Amino acid sequence: MIPLLVAAAVFMAFLVLRTWPVFGDGGGRAARAAHRAANERLTRATTDAERVEALVAAGDASAQLVSGGGRAVSYYLRAMKLAPTSAELVNQVARGMAKRPRGLENILWRRLGAEDWQGDRSVLTAILMHLAGLYSGPLKSSVRARAFSNLMSTVAAKGRASTAPPKE
């Protein structure tokens, strides 16, 4: 009987510690309020730039919520569809999803597969940089991290070669 009570107490302590962020912030009130405000901005947005800002704000707020990871991915992907050539947007998404590395990995892979990357490679470089950071950090895969570092070097070398003046 005593071992059962100890196990139940340890389990309760685990649950409390696991859900502490929800209770510590008053149940995520601030993040939910920010999410509502961003959704209101999104409905009032008339230009693509305003929509991108509102989608990023909604993604940031969703990423702070305990159960908002999927919504955050959705908001960020919608923003990236509206501004496909913005490397700064990729960096904003990476900052917003810093505590959700699997969600960020999902976003970056989806974005990577969405283009043929023949033109400006600044977005491609940002994506590869963040994937390399994920695989060398929270997602720990040294082989993948090295592969993405090599890809970044190749993309940078091709970028320099394509912008160099032709030899006569």
Coordinates of N, CA, C and O in Angstrom, one line a residue, residues 4 13 18 25 48 59 62 67 129 135 140 151 159:
L4 N 2.4 2.2 -3.4 CA 1.3 2.7 -4.3 C 1.1 4.2 -4.0 O 1.0 5.0 -4.9
A13 N 3.2 15.0 -8.4 CA 4.2 16.0 -8.5 C 4.7 16.2 -10.0 O 4.9 17.3 -10.4
R18 N 4.8 19.5 -14.8 CA 4.6 19.5 -16.2 C 3.7 20.6 -16.7 O 3.8 21.2 -17.7
D25 N 1.1 31.4 -15.3 CA 0.7 32.6 -16.0 C -0.8 32.9 -15.9 O -1.4 33.5 -16.7
D48 N -1.4 42.6 -47.8 CA -0.6 41.3 -47.5 C 0.4 41.6 -46.3 O 0.6 40.7 -45.5
G59 N 0.8 33.6 -34.6 CA 1.7 32.4 -34.4 C 2.5 32.5 -33.1 O 2.6 31.5 -32.4
S62 N 0.2 31.8 -30.2 CA -0.2 30.4 -30.2 C 1.0 29.5 -29.7 O 0.7 28.6 -29.0
S67 N -1.3 24.3 -25.7 CA -1.9 23.4 -26.7 C -1.9 24.1 -28.1 O -2.6 23.8 -28.9
M129 N 20.2 27.4 -42.4 CA 20.9 27.8 -41.2 C 20.1 27.3 -39.9 O 20.6 26.8 -39.0
Y135 N 19.4 20.7 -35.7 CA 20.0 19.4 -35.6 C 21.3 19.4 -34.8 O 21.7 18.3 -34.3
K140 N 19.4 17.2 -31.9 CA 20.6 16.4 -31.8 C 20.7 15.3 -32.9 O 20.3 14.2 -32.8
L151 N 25.5 22.0 -47.1 CA 24.5 22.6 -48.0 C 24.6 24.1 -48.0 O 24.6 24.8 -49.0
G159 N 25.8 31.1 -54.9 CA 25.3 32.5 -54.9 C 26.4 33.4 -55.3 O 26.2 34.4 -56.0

